[in-house]
Every structure is written in C-alpha cells, then in structure tokens.
CSV table of C-alpha atoms and ligand atoms in Angstrom, one decimal:
chain,number,residue,atom,x,y,z
B,1,UNK,CA,-3.2,34.5,-32.7
B,2,UNK,CA,-2.7,34.9,-29.0
B,3,UNK,CA,-3.5,37.7,-26.6
B,4,UNK,CA,-3.8,37.9,-23.0
B,5,UNK,CA,-7.1,38.9,-21.6
B,6,UNK,CA,-7.7,42.2,-21.2
B,7,UNK,CA,-6.2,44.7,-18.1
B,8,UNK,CA,-9.4,46.7,-19.0
B,9,UNK,CA,-12.2,43.3,-18.0
B,10,UNK,CA,-11.5,44.1,-14.0
B,11,UNK,CA,-12.7,48.2,-14.0
B,12,UNK,CA,-16.3,48.0,-15.4
B,13,UNK,CA,-16.3,51.9,-14.3
B,14,UNK,CA,-13.1,52.7,-17.0
B,15,UNK,CA,-14.3,50.2,-19.4
B,16,UNK,CA,-17.9,52.0,-19.5
B,17,UNK,CA,-16.3,55.7,-19.4
B,18,UNK,CA,-14.1,54.5,-23.1
B,19,UNK,CA,-16.3,52.5,-25.3
B,20,UNK,CA,-19.9,53.2,-24.9
B,21,UNK,CA,-20.0,54.0,-28.2
B,22,UNK,CA,-17.2,52.5,-29.9
B,23,UNK,CA,-19.2,51.1,-33.3
B,24,UNK,CA,-16.7,47.4,-33.5
B,25,UNK,CA,-18.3,46.5,-29.3
B,26,UNK,CA,-15.9,46.7,-26.6
B,27,UNK,CA,-14.5,43.4,-26.9
B,28,UNK,CA,-13.6,43.9,-30.1
B,29,UNK,CA,-11.9,47.5,-28.9
B,30,UNK,CA,-10.3,45.4,-26.0
B,31,UNK,CA,-8.8,42.2,-27.8
B,32,UNK,CA,-7.2,44.9,-30.5
B,33,UNK,CA,-5.8,47.2,-27.6
B,34,UNK,CA,-4.1,43.8,-26.8
B,35,UNK,CA,-3.0,42.8,-30.3
B,36,UNK,CA,0.7,43.8,-31.1
B,37,UNK,CA,0.6,45.9,-34.5
B,38,UNK,CA,1.5,44.2,-36.8
B,39,UNK,CA,3.7,46.4,-39.2
B,40,UNK,CA,6.6,48.2,-38.0
B,41,UNK,CA,7.2,51.6,-39.6
B,42,UNK,CA,11.0,54.0,-40.2
B,43,UNK,CA,10.4,56.7,-41.3
B,44,UNK,CA,13.7,58.2,-43.5
B,45,UNK,CA,15.2,60.8,-43.0
B,46,UNK,CA,15.7,62.1,-46.7
B,47,UNK,CA,18.2,64.9,-45.4
B,48,UNK,CA,20.7,61.9,-44.8
B,49,UNK,CA,19.1,59.1,-46.3
B,50,UNK,CA,17.0,57.9,-49.3
B,51,UNK,CA,14.1,54.9,-48.8
B,52,UNK,CA,16.7,53.0,-51.6
B,53,UNK,CA,19.6,53.2,-49.3
B,54,UNK,CA,17.8,52.0,-46.2
B,55,UNK,CA,15.3,49.4,-48.0
B,56,UNK,CA,18.8,47.8,-48.9
B,57,UNK,CA,20.0,47.5,-45.1
B,58,UNK,CA,16.6,46.5,-43.7
B,59,UNK,CA,16.9,43.7,-46.5
B,60,UNK,CA,20.4,42.3,-45.1
B,61,UNK,CA,19.4,42.0,-41.6
B,62,UNK,CA,16.2,40.6,-42.8
B,63,UNK,CA,17.9,37.7,-45.4
B,64,UNK,CA,20.3,37.0,-42.5
B,65,UNK,CA,18.1,36.6,-39.8
B,66,UNK,CA,14.9,34.5,-41.3
B,67,UNK,CA,14.4,32.1,-44.6
B,68,UNK,CA,11.4,33.4,-45.8
B,69,UNK,CA,12.3,37.2,-45.6
B,70,UNK,CA,8.8,39.6,-44.5
B,71,UNK,CA,7.7,42.1,-47.3
B,72,UNK,CA,9.3,45.2,-46.9
B,73,UNK,CA,6.6,48.1,-48.6
B,74,UNK,CA,6.1,52.0,-48.9
B,75,UNK,CA,3.1,54.0,-48.6
B,76,UNK,CA,1.6,56.2,-51.3
B,77,UNK,CA,1.5,59.7,-50.5
B,78,UNK,CA,4.2,59.4,-47.7
B,79,UNK,CA,7.2,58.7,-49.6
B,80,UNK,CA,9.4,59.0,-46.3
B,81,UNK,CA,7.9,55.7,-45.0
B,82,UNK,CA,9.5,52.3,-45.4
B,83,UNK,CA,6.9,48.9,-43.8
B,84,UNK,CA,7.9,45.6,-42.8
B,85,UNK,CA,5.5,43.3,-42.8
B,86,UNK,CA,5.0,40.4,-39.9
B,87,UNK,CA,6.2,37.3,-40.6
B,88,UNK,CA,4.9,34.2,-41.3
B,89,UNK,CA,5.8,31.7,-39.1
B,90,UNK,CA,5.6,32.3,-35.0
B,91,UNK,CA,6.5,29.6,-32.2
B,92,UNK,CA,3.5,29.5,-30.1
B,93,UNK,CA,4.5,27.4,-27.3
B,94,UNK,CA,7.6,27.2,-25.2
B,95,UNK,CA,10.0,24.9,-26.6
B,96,UNK,CA,10.0,21.9,-23.6
B,97,UNK,CA,14.2,22.2,-22.8
B,98,UNK,CA,14.9,25.3,-22.6
B,99,UNK,CA,15.3,27.4,-19.2
B,100,UNK,CA,12.6,30.5,-18.4
B,101,UNK,CA,13.7,34.4,-18.3
B,102,UNK,CA,10.5,36.6,-17.1
B,103,UNK,CA,10.2,40.0,-18.3
B,104,UNK,CA,8.1,42.8,-17.1
B,105,UNK,CA,5.1,43.6,-19.1
B,106,UNK,CA,6.3,47.2,-20.2
B,107,UNK,CA,9.2,44.9,-21.7
B,108,UNK,CA,7.2,42.0,-22.7
B,109,UNK,CA,5.3,44.3,-24.8
B,110,UNK,CA,8.3,46.0,-26.3
B,111,UNK,CA,9.1,42.3,-27.2
B,112,UNK,CA,6.2,41.7,-29.4
B,113,UNK,CA,7.1,45.0,-31.0
B,114,UNK,CA,10.1,43.4,-32.5
B,115,UNK,CA,12.3,44.6,-29.6
B,116,UNK,CA,15.1,42.6,-28.0
B,117,UNK,CA,15.5,42.8,-24.0
B,118,UNK,CA,17.8,45.4,-22.1
B,119,UNK,CA,19.0,44.7,-18.9
B,120,UNK,CA,16.6,46.9,-16.5
B,121,UNK,CA,13.6,44.7,-17.9
B,122,UNK,CA,14.8,41.1,-17.0
B,123,UNK,CA,13.0,39.9,-14.1
B,124,UNK,CA,13.8,36.8,-13.4
B,125,UNK,CA,16.5,34.7,-15.3
B,126,UNK,CA,16.7,30.7,-14.0
B,127,UNK,CA,20.1,29.6,-12.2
B,128,UNK,CA,23.1,28.6,-14.5
B,129,UNK,CA,21.8,29.7,-17.4
B,130,UNK,CA,25.2,30.8,-19.6
B,131,UNK,CA,25.8,32.8,-22.1
B,132,UNK,CA,24.9,31.7,-26.2
B,133,UNK,CA,22.5,29.8,-24.5
B,134,UNK,CA,18.7,29.7,-26.1
B,135,UNK,CA,15.8,30.8,-23.4
B,136,UNK,CA,12.3,30.7,-22.9
B,137,UNK,CA,10.7,34.1,-22.3
B,138,UNK,CA,7.5,34.9,-20.6
B,139,UNK,CA,5.5,38.1,-19.6
B,140,UNK,CA,4.7,38.4,-15.9
B,141,UNK,CA,1.4,40.0,-17.3
B,142,UNK,CA,0.6,40.4,-12.4
B,143,UNK,CA,3.5,42.3,-11.5
B,144,UNK,CA,4.3,39.3,-9.2
B,145,UNK,CA,7.5,38.0,-10.0
B,146,UNK,CA,10.7,39.7,-7.6
B,147,UNK,CA,13.6,41.1,-9.6
B,148,UNK,CA,16.2,38.6,-9.6
B,149,UNK,CA,14.2,35.0,-8.7
B,150,UNK,CA,16.5,32.6,-10.1
B,151,UNK,CA,14.0,29.4,-10.3
B,152,UNK,CA,11.3,29.0,-12.4
B,153,UNK,CA,8.1,31.4,-12.0
B,154,UNK,CA,4.7,30.0,-11.2
B,155,UNK,CA,1.6,31.9,-12.4
B,156,UNK,CA,-1.6,31.5,-14.3
B,157,UNK,CA,-0.7,35.0,-15.6
B,158,UNK,CA,2.5,34.3,-17.1
B,159,UNK,CA,2.6,34.0,-20.7
B,160,UNK,CA,5.0,33.1,-23.5
B,161,UNK,CA,6.5,35.5,-25.5
B,162,UNK,CA,9.6,34.2,-27.8
B,163,UNK,CA,12.7,32.6,-27.6
B,164,UNK,CA,16.0,34.0,-27.2
B,165,UNK,CA,19.8,34.0,-26.9
B,166,UNK,CA,21.5,35.1,-23.2
B,167,UNK,CA,24.1,37.9,-24.0
B,168,UNK,CA,23.8,38.9,-20.3
B,169,UNK,CA,24.0,36.3,-17.2
B,170,UNK,CA,22.4,36.8,-14.0
B,171,UNK,CA,25.7,38.6,-12.0
B,172,UNK,CA,25.6,40.8,-14.6
B,173,UNK,CA,21.5,41.4,-14.4
B,174,UNK,CA,21.8,41.4,-10.3
B,175,UNK,CA,25.0,41.1,-9.1
B,176,UNK,CA,27.3,44.6,-7.1
B,177,UNK,CA,28.3,46.2,-10.1
B,178,UNK,CA,24.9,45.5,-12.3
B,179,UNK,CA,24.0,46.9,-15.9
B,180,UNK,CA,21.8,49.2,-16.3
B,181,UNK,CA,21.9,49.2,-20.3
B,182,UNK,CA,22.6,47.0,-23.6
B,183,UNK,CA,21.1,43.9,-23.9
B,184,UNK,CA,20.8,40.9,-22.2
B,185,UNK,CA,18.4,38.6,-24.3
B,186,UNK,CA,18.5,38.9,-28.3
B,187,UNK,CA,15.4,37.6,-29.8
B,188,UNK,CA,15.6,35.2,-32.6
B,189,UNK,CA,11.5,35.1,-32.4
B,190,UNK,CA,8.2,36.0,-30.6
B,191,UNK,CA,4.7,34.8,-30.9
B,192,UNK,CA,3.5,38.3,-32.7
B,193,UNK,CA,5.3,37.4,-35.5
B,194,UNK,CA,6.6,41.0,-35.5
B,195,UNK,CA,10.1,40.6,-37.4
B,196,UNK,CA,12.9,40.3,-33.8
B,197,UNK,CA,15.4,42.7,-35.6
B,198,UNK,CA,15.6,45.1,-32.4
B,199,UNK,CA,15.0,49.3,-33.1
B,200,UNK,CA,17.5,50.4,-36.3
B,201,UNK,CA,16.9,53.8,-35.3
B,202,UNK,CA,19.8,56.0,-36.2
B,203,UNK,CA,20.3,59.6,-38.1
B,204,UNK,CA,19.0,58.1,-41.3
B,205,UNK,CA,16.2,56.2,-40.0
B,206,UNK,CA,13.5,56.6,-36.8
B,207,UNK,CA,12.1,53.8,-35.7
B,208,UNK,CA,7.8,55.7,-35.7
B,209,UNK,CA,4.3,55.2,-35.4
B,210,UNK,CA,2.9,55.4,-38.9
B,211,UNK,CA,-0.4,57.8,-37.1
B,212,UNK,CA,2.8,60.0,-35.9
B,213,UNK,CA,3.8,59.9,-39.3
B,214,UNK,CA,1.0,60.8,-40.9
B,215,UNK,CA,0.2,63.5,-38.0
B,216,UNK,CA,3.3,65.8,-39.2
B,217,UNK,CA,1.8,65.5,-43.2
B,218,UNK,CA,-1.6,66.8,-42.0
B,219,UNK,CA,0.7,69.8,-39.8
B,220,UNK,CA,1.7,70.1,-43.9
B,221,UNK,CA,4.7,72.9,-42.7
B,222,UNK,CA,5.9,74.6,-45.4
B,223,UNK,CA,9.9,75.8,-45.8
B,224,UNK,CA,11.2,79.4,-43.8
B,225,UNK,CA,7.6,78.5,-41.8
B,226,UNK,CA,7.7,79.7,-38.0
B,227,UNK,CA,6.1,76.3,-36.0
B,228,UNK,CA,5.4,75.3,-32.4
B,229,UNK,CA,5.5,72.0,-31.2
B,230,UNK,CA,3.9,72.3,-27.7
B,231,UNK,CA,4.9,69.1,-26.3
B,232,UNK,CA,7.7,68.1,-28.2
B,233,UNK,CA,9.7,65.7,-26.3
B,234,UNK,CA,11.7,62.8,-27.4
B,235,UNK,CA,11.2,65.4,-30.6
B,236,UNK,CA,10.4,62.7,-33.4
B,237,UNK,CA,7.8,64.5,-34.5
B,238,UNK,CA,9.6,67.6,-34.6
B,239,UNK,CA,12.6,66.5,-36.4
B,240,UNK,CA,10.0,65.3,-39.2
B,241,UNK,CA,8.6,69.0,-39.4
B,242,UNK,CA,12.8,70.0,-39.7
B,243,UNK,CA,12.7,67.3,-42.5
B,244,UNK,CA,9.9,68.4,-44.4
B,245,UNK,CA,10.7,72.3,-43.6
B,246,UNK,CA,14.8,71.2,-45.4
B,247,UNK,CA,15.7,72.6,-42.0
B,248,UNK,CA,15.1,75.9,-43.0
B,249,UNK,CA,12.3,78.8,-41.2
B,250,UNK,CA,12.1,78.1,-37.5
B,251,UNK,CA,10.8,75.1,-34.8
B,252,UNK,CA,10.3,76.2,-31.3
B,253,UNK,CA,10.2,72.4,-29.2
B,254,UNK,CA,8.9,73.1,-25.9
B,255,UNK,CA,8.3,70.7,-22.9
B,256,UNK,CA,7.8,70.5,-19.8
B,257,UNK,CA,10.2,68.0,-19.0
B,258,UNK,CA,14.3,69.5,-18.9
B,259,UNK,CA,15.6,66.0,-18.8
B,260,UNK,CA,13.1,64.9,-22.0
B,261,UNK,CA,13.9,68.2,-23.5
B,262,UNK,CA,18.0,67.0,-23.7
B,263,UNK,CA,16.5,64.5,-25.6
B,264,UNK,CA,15.1,67.2,-28.6
B,265,UNK,CA,19.2,68.8,-27.6
B,266,UNK,CA,20.6,65.3,-28.2
B,267,UNK,CA,18.4,64.4,-31.4
B,268,UNK,CA,19.5,68.4,-33.0
B,269,UNK,CA,23.9,67.7,-32.3
B,270,UNK,CA,23.6,64.3,-34.2
B,271,UNK,CA,21.3,65.2,-36.6
B,272,UNK,CA,23.3,68.8,-37.7
B,273,UNK,CA,19.8,70.8,-37.2
B,274,UNK,CA,19.8,74.1,-37.4
B,275,UNK,CA,16.3,75.3,-37.2
B,276,UNK,CA,15.1,74.0,-33.8
B,277,UNK,CA,15.1,76.2,-30.3
B,278,UNK,CA,14.7,73.8,-27.4
B,279,UNK,CA,13.5,75.0,-24.4
B,280,UNK,CA,12.0,73.1,-21.1
B,281,UNK,CA,8.6,75.6,-20.3
B,282,UNK,CA,4.6,74.6,-19.6
B,283,UNK,CA,2.8,75.5,-22.5
B,284,UNK,CA,0.1,75.9,-20.1
B,285,UNK,CA,1.2,79.3,-19.5
B,286,UNK,CA,2.9,80.1,-22.7
B,287,UNK,CA,0.7,82.4,-23.8
B,288,UNK,CA,1.1,86.3,-22.6
B,289,UNK,CA,-0.7,89.4,-24.2
B,290,UNK,CA,1.4,91.8,-23.1
B,291,UNK,CA,4.2,90.2,-24.9
B,292,UNK,CA,4.9,91.6,-27.9
B,293,UNK,CA,8.5,90.5,-28.9
B,294,UNK,CA,9.2,89.6,-32.2
B,295,UNK,CA,12.1,87.8,-32.0
B,296,UNK,CA,10.8,84.9,-30.0
B,297,UNK,CA,14.1,84.3,-27.7
B,298,UNK,CA,12.4,82.5,-24.6
B,299,UNK,CA,8.9,81.1,-24.0
B,300,UNK,CA,6.8,82.4,-23.0
B,301,UNK,CA,5.6,84.5,-26.1
B,302,UNK,CA,3.1,86.8,-26.7
B,303,UNK,CA,-0.8,86.4,-29.1
B,304,UNK,CA,-0.9,85.6,-32.8
B,305,UNK,CA,3.0,84.8,-33.6
B,306,UNK,CA,2.8,81.2,-35.4
B,307,UNK,CA,1.8,80.4,-38.8
B,308,UNK,CA,1.2,76.2,-37.6
B,309,UNK,CA,1.3,74.7,-33.9
B,310,UNK,CA,1.9,70.8,-33.3
B,311,UNK,CA,-0.2,70.1,-30.2
B,312,UNK,CA,0.7,66.6,-29.4
B,313,UNK,CA,-1.0,66.6,-26.7
B,314,UNK,CA,-0.2,64.9,-22.7
B,315,UNK,CA,-2.3,61.9,-23.1
B,316,UNK,CA,-3.8,58.7,-21.7
B,317,UNK,CA,-1.6,56.9,-23.9
B,318,UNK,CA,-4.5,54.2,-23.7
B,319,UNK,CA,-4.0,53.4,-27.6
B,320,UNK,CA,-0.7,52.2,-27.3
B,321,UNK,CA,-0.6,48.7,-28.5
B,322,UNK,CA,-0.1,45.8,-26.9
B,323,UNK,CA,-1.2,47.1,-24.4
B,324,UNK,CA,-0.2,44.3,-21.4
B,325,UNK,CA,-1.4,46.1,-18.3
B,326,UNK,CA,-2.9,48.9,-17.2
B,327,UNK,CA,-3.3,50.6,-13.6
B,328,UNK,CA,-5.5,53.4,-15.1
B,329,UNK,CA,-8.1,54.8,-13.2
B,330,UNK,CA,-10.9,56.4,-14.3
B,331,UNK,CA,-9.6,59.7,-12.0
B,332,UNK,CA,-6.9,59.3,-14.1
B,333,UNK,CA,-8.7,59.6,-17.0
B,334,UNK,CA,-11.1,62.1,-16.4
B,335,UNK,CA,-7.8,64.2,-15.6
B,336,UNK,CA,-6.3,64.6,-19.4
B,337,UNK,CA,-9.6,66.6,-20.9
B,338,UNK,CA,-8.8,69.9,-18.5
B,339,UNK,CA,-4.8,69.8,-18.8
B,340,UNK,CA,-5.4,69.7,-23.1
B,341,UNK,CA,-8.3,72.7,-22.5
B,342,UNK,CA,-5.2,74.5,-21.3
B,343,UNK,CA,-2.7,73.8,-23.8
B,344,UNK,CA,-5.6,74.2,-26.5
B,345,UNK,CA,-6.3,77.5,-25.1
B,346,UNK,CA,-2.9,79.0,-25.4
B,347,UNK,CA,-2.7,77.4,-28.7
B,348,UNK,CA,-5.3,79.3,-29.9
B,349,UNK,CA,-4.0,82.3,-28.6
B,350,UNK,CA,-0.6,81.7,-30.3
B,351,UNK,CA,-1.9,81.2,-33.9
B,352,UNK,CA,-1.8,84.0,-36.5
B,353,UNK,CA,-4.6,84.5,-38.1
B,354,UNK,CA,-5.1,82.1,-40.6
B,355,UNK,CA,-2.5,79.7,-38.9
B,356,UNK,CA,-3.0,75.8,-38.8
B,357,UNK,CA,-3.5,74.0,-35.2
B,358,UNK,CA,-3.0,69.9,-35.3
B,359,UNK,CA,-4.3,68.6,-32.1
B,360,UNK,CA,-3.3,65.0,-31.7
B,361,UNK,CA,-3.1,62.1,-29.3
B,362,UNK,CA,-1.9,58.7,-28.9
B,363,UNK,CA,-5.1,57.9,-27.1
B,364,UNK,CA,-9.0,55.7,-28.2
B,365,UNK,CA,-10.9,57.9,-25.6
B,366,UNK,CA,-14.3,60.2,-27.1
B,367,UNK,CA,-13.1,62.9,-24.2
B,368,UNK,CA,-9.5,63.3,-25.0
B,369,UNK,CA,-10.7,63.5,-28.7
B,370,UNK,CA,-14.3,63.8,-30.3
B,371,UNK,CA,-14.9,65.1,-27.3
B,372,UNK,CA,-12.2,68.1,-27.1
B,373,UNK,CA,-12.0,69.2,-30.7
B,374,UNK,CA,-16.3,69.8,-30.1
B,375,UNK,CA,-14.9,71.6,-26.9
B,376,UNK,CA,-12.5,74.1,-29.2
B,377,UNK,CA,-15.3,74.5,-31.8
B,378,UNK,CA,-17.6,75.7,-29.1
B,379,UNK,CA,-15.2,78.2,-26.7
B,380,UNK,CA,-13.3,79.5,-30.0
B,381,UNK,CA,-15.5,80.8,-32.9
B,382,UNK,CA,-12.6,81.9,-35.0
B,383,UNK,CA,-11.7,78.2,-35.3
B,384,UNK,CA,-12.6,75.9,-38.0
B,385,UNK,CA,-12.3,72.1,-38.0
B,386,UNK,CA,-10.6,71.1,-41.9
B,387,UNK,CA,-9.9,67.8,-43.2
B,388,UNK,CA,-6.9,65.9,-41.6
B,389,UNK,CA,-5.7,65.1,-44.8
B,390,UNK,CA,-3.7,63.3,-46.3
B,391,UNK,CA,-6.3,60.7,-44.8
B,392,UNK,CA,-5.3,57.4,-43.7
B,393,UNK,CA,-7.1,56.5,-40.5
B,394,UNK,CA,-11.2,56.1,-39.9
B,395,UNK,CA,-13.7,58.9,-39.2
B,396,UNK,CA,-14.4,59.6,-35.6
B,397,UNK,CA,-17.4,57.8,-33.8
B,398,UNK,CA,-20.5,58.5,-34.5
B,399,UNK,CA,-22.2,60.8,-32.0
B,400,UNK,CA,-19.4,61.2,-30.1
B,401,UNK,CA,-18.4,63.9,-28.1
B,402,UNK,CA,-21.4,65.7,-29.8
B,403,UNK,CA,-19.8,66.1,-33.2
B,404,UNK,CA,-21.9,66.3,-36.0
B,405,UNK,CA,-21.7,63.4,-39.2
B,406,UNK,CA,-20.2,66.4,-41.6
B,407,UNK,CA,-17.2,67.1,-38.1
B,408,UNK,CA,-16.6,63.8,-37.8
B,409,UNK,CA,-15.7,62.6,-41.4
B,410,UNK,CA,-13.3,65.6,-40.9
B,411,UNK,CA,-10.9,64.1,-38.4
B,412,UNK,CA,-9.1,60.7,-38.3
B,413,UNK,CA,-9.3,58.1,-36.1
B,414,UNK,CA,-6.8,55.0,-36.1
B,415,UNK,CA,-8.5,52.4,-34.2
B,416,UNK,CA,-9.5,48.2,-35.1
B,417,UNK,CA,-9.3,47.7,-39.1
B,418,UNK,CA,-12.8,47.6,-40.1
B,419,UNK,CA,-13.1,51.5,-39.9
B,420,UNK,CA,-9.3,52.3,-41.2
B,421,UNK,CA,-9.6,53.9,-44.7
B,422,UNK,CA,-7.6,51.0,-47.0
B,423,UNK,CA,-4.0,51.1,-45.6
B,424,UNK,CA,-2.0,48.3,-45.0
B,425,UNK,CA,-0.8,49.6,-41.8
B,426,UNK,CA,-1.9,48.3,-38.7
B,427,UNK,CA,-1.0,50.5,-36.0
B,428,UNK,CA,-1.2,51.7,-32.4
B,429,UNK,CA,-4.4,53.5,-31.6
B,430,UNK,CA,-4.4,57.5,-32.2
B,431,UNK,CA,-6.3,60.7,-32.9
B,432,UNK,CA,-5.7,63.7,-35.3
B,433,UNK,CA,-8.0,67.1,-36.0
B,434,UNK,CA,-6.8,69.9,-37.6
B,435,UNK,CA,-7.8,73.3,-37.6
B,436,UNK,CA,-7.8,77.1,-39.1
B,437,UNK,CA,-7.7,80.3,-37.6
B,438,UNK,CA,-9.9,82.0,-39.7
B,439,UNK,CA,-9.6,86.2,-37.9
H,501,SAM,N1,5.5,65.4,-29.6
H,501,SAM,C1,6.0,64.0,-29.0
H,501,SAM,C2,6.9,63.2,-30.2
H,501,SAM,O1,6.0,63.0,-30.6
H,501,SAM,O2,8.2,62.7,-29.3
H,501,SAM,C3,5.2,63.0,-28.0
H,501,SAM,C4,4.9,63.9,-27.0
H,501,SAM,S1,4.4,63.1,-25.8
H,501,SAM,C5,2.6,62.8,-26.5
H,501,SAM,C6,3.3,64.6,-24.9
H,501,SAM,C7,4.4,65.5,-24.1
H,501,SAM,O3,4.2,65.9,-23.1
H,501,SAM,C8,5.6,64.4,-23.0
H,501,SAM,O4,6.7,64.3,-23.2
H,501,SAM,C9,5.4,65.3,-22.0
H,501,SAM,O5,6.5,65.7,-21.2
H,501,SAM,C10,4.7,67.3,-22.1
H,501,SAM,N2,4.2,67.7,-21.7
H,501,SAM,C11,3.4,67.2,-20.2
H,501,SAM,N3,2.2,68.4,-19.6
H,501,SAM,C12,3.0,69.5,-20.7
H,501,SAM,C13,3.2,70.8,-20.6
H,501,SAM,N4,2.3,71.3,-19.6
H,501,SAM,N5,4.1,71.4,-21.0
H,501,SAM,C14,4.8,71.4,-22.2
H,501,SAM,N6,4.7,70.2,-22.0
H,501,SAM,C15,3.9,68.9,-21.6
C-alpha cells in the first residue's frame, strides 16, 4: 500500500520530541500516521434508529456501488457501533486517458477516508472538463498548486488518490458565483480502499472515529446524572453521552468558540434533545470557589458540582490519520500541555467526591498524554487513576511521562496495531485516561 513520505521527516526536532520512546520505532509510527485507517465506523443513535435498520441502509448503498461489497461488522461490548471494512481491490495508478483534478491535503485526507470532494477543496481542474466526465484526482502535498489552475499541475509532490465523476464545472468552482458548498467530484474509488460512500451521517447515525466512541463508553454516564463536557464542540461526544443516558439528567456542554457552540445547538434541535445546556465559555476559567449556585444556570460554576466530567482536550491532533502534511513546530507542540493543565485543574475542582473524570486527546505525543496523567497524580492527591474500561486500545508507552508499569496499563493508547488489544478496528491515534476523586 502506497503512503506519502512523512510530513515530520523534515523536522528532526519535532520528531525527536514526539517519538523518542515509541515501541514500534520512529519509522513504523511515521508510516502509520501517513496511512489511512482501514475501518469506517458509524455510531447509531439508539433513541431514533437501530443497528438492523442502519446496516440494511448501508448494505443497499454498498451493493449498488461495488460488486464485491465490503464487510459490515459490529463490536462486542459497544452495541451502538457499526464498522465497514475496506475493499479488496483498489486502483493504484491514474488512467492515462482521464483529465486531472488537484485537491489540497486536508481534502485529500478526507477522500482517502471515503469522502466525496466538496467545492472548496478543488485546487485545479483542467479546462474543458465536462459534467459527468471521469477524472483522476491528485493531492498537492506541498501546497503549491494555485486555486483555479486550468492545466496539468507538474510537481514531484503530487500523489494520485483516486478517480471520480465531475459534478461541477470550472465556472461553478472559480467563477464570480462560486459554489462554497456541494459535491464537486463524486468519488468512485480511492487508493486506500475505504469505500467512497461519503458521509452518511444523519440523526440516526454519525460517522465517528472508533476511539471517540470508546471514550464516552469509558466515561460511562448514568441516567439522571449531572455531566460536564468541558470542550464539547461540535458535540459528537456530547450527543453520545445523552444517548447513553436516555436523554435524562443534565449535560452541560461548553466550548470557547461561539460559532462552534452553534454546531452543538444545531444537533440539539435536529435530534430533539432535552437534556443538553450549551454555552460558549472558556473552560480554563470555569471554576469559581465563591459561587454556590445549585441551579447551574450559567457558567462559571462553584466547586464539587458534577458527577462526571469529560475533558476531550484541545490538542496537537497529530493522531488524525492520514496526516498528509503538517506545519506543526516544537513551539506549537509545547503550548498544548499548558492549556491542558489549566483545564485539568478546573475539572478536578468541579468534580464531586467520588466523581469521575475522563481525559482524552487525539494526539500521540507523550507530553499531552502520559505526561498529563502523571501531572494530575502529582498535583492532586485526591485523584486516583482507574482502569479506562472498556479497553480496546493498547497500554501507555513504557516509561513515558514517568508512569509506573501498573499505571501505564490503566490508560488506553490507540496507535499502530501491534499494540492494540485484539480489536479489528484500524483507527486514528487517541489517548484515554480515567480518574476518580476520592475526597
Ligand atoms: N469533544 C468534541 C467532540 O467530540 O465533538 C471535540 C472537542 S475538540 C478535541 C477540542 C475543542 O476544545 C475545540 O472545539 C475547541 O474549540 C475547544 N477549546 C479549546 N480551548 C478551550 C477552552 N479554553 N475552553 C473551552 N473549549 C476550548
């Protein structure tokens, strides 16, 4: 299977900071980060749909598109998940007689995960390309192709990623009345083998990475509890929490960015959810010792209020695969643990005695993960680390962040398959730790 050269190879400093202790070795980890997760996962909303109904819908779509349909399977222990395996046959080379379309690297990554191409992602389309015509799609890894290019783009850093059918012409993409939304190219196949069926998310089911689903299962929300989701937008884990609680109790969902909180509000409306209260708020300033408001009408909040807290922290996000390009610098990497510590300090204060805190990131660095767990245990004697069950990922990295052997086996790290624990789901890089406040 082809994968582009790692975006990190050119930055030795970042590389040494990230991967010094990785058990699989730097090269294996870098290759893994550049490859596409082979499994697609949907989380079914049991309040509005069922696994049987959604599987039937999937089967119908897949069998219309492919002769040898990919396998649809479920996961023991997480009944709301449906997985789709990748296809056996994939195109490796562009067809000689087709015209070319170039896309940027974030669009390219989405295509490799099965997405169609939306208008804003198209960098170039050759003149004369007609509606309904088949095209070769390439990704511009260097970011040098100018938007609106009308000829073949020559570059050593362009990579063929698949073929698709044109749904919008040049004048719709680059003219005066340019389209900012809508499918420009409907993908028929891509080189990763992930079925190109686009995003079938609706109120019945959500396209979601497997470790994100595990993360809310680890939080284990119970009916009628009071739950805080500190960094909640766009609300994908918040809605999962609500579904597991049967829309009872109260879930307070916060995010720093007002526009992003609107995304949570849209989900509340579309799904007819009663139990979420969403606010735009900076969660590093959430705890006010002097407040004693039991109604929790508005943030900030007083101490010891919540039964469970999810801190799905802002992070370097370099577990998001495939990572086709990255401009991350050592300085940027260093900035995340500072904000993560501030958020964790607030979380500990806001938690009730015996309350549960789940900390997660979609990063693979030690500082943001094992290092943060160690920091919590050192700073807050009232917090103990417990096993992040149900366990699907591997243990933390040996000796990373100063965790003991016992402690590293309590957390979950999703990484290259050789240290995942026997689950047939190849997904993104992710980390989950679970704490209880004992006093
Ligand atoms: N939990 C979300 C989900 O599953 O849909 C994803 C959360 S994303 C990893 C992290 C979020 O933290 C971003 O939406 C970002 O806007 C938000 N964020 C960053 N700094 C924050 C802060 N100080 N307070 C609250 N939210 C913050």
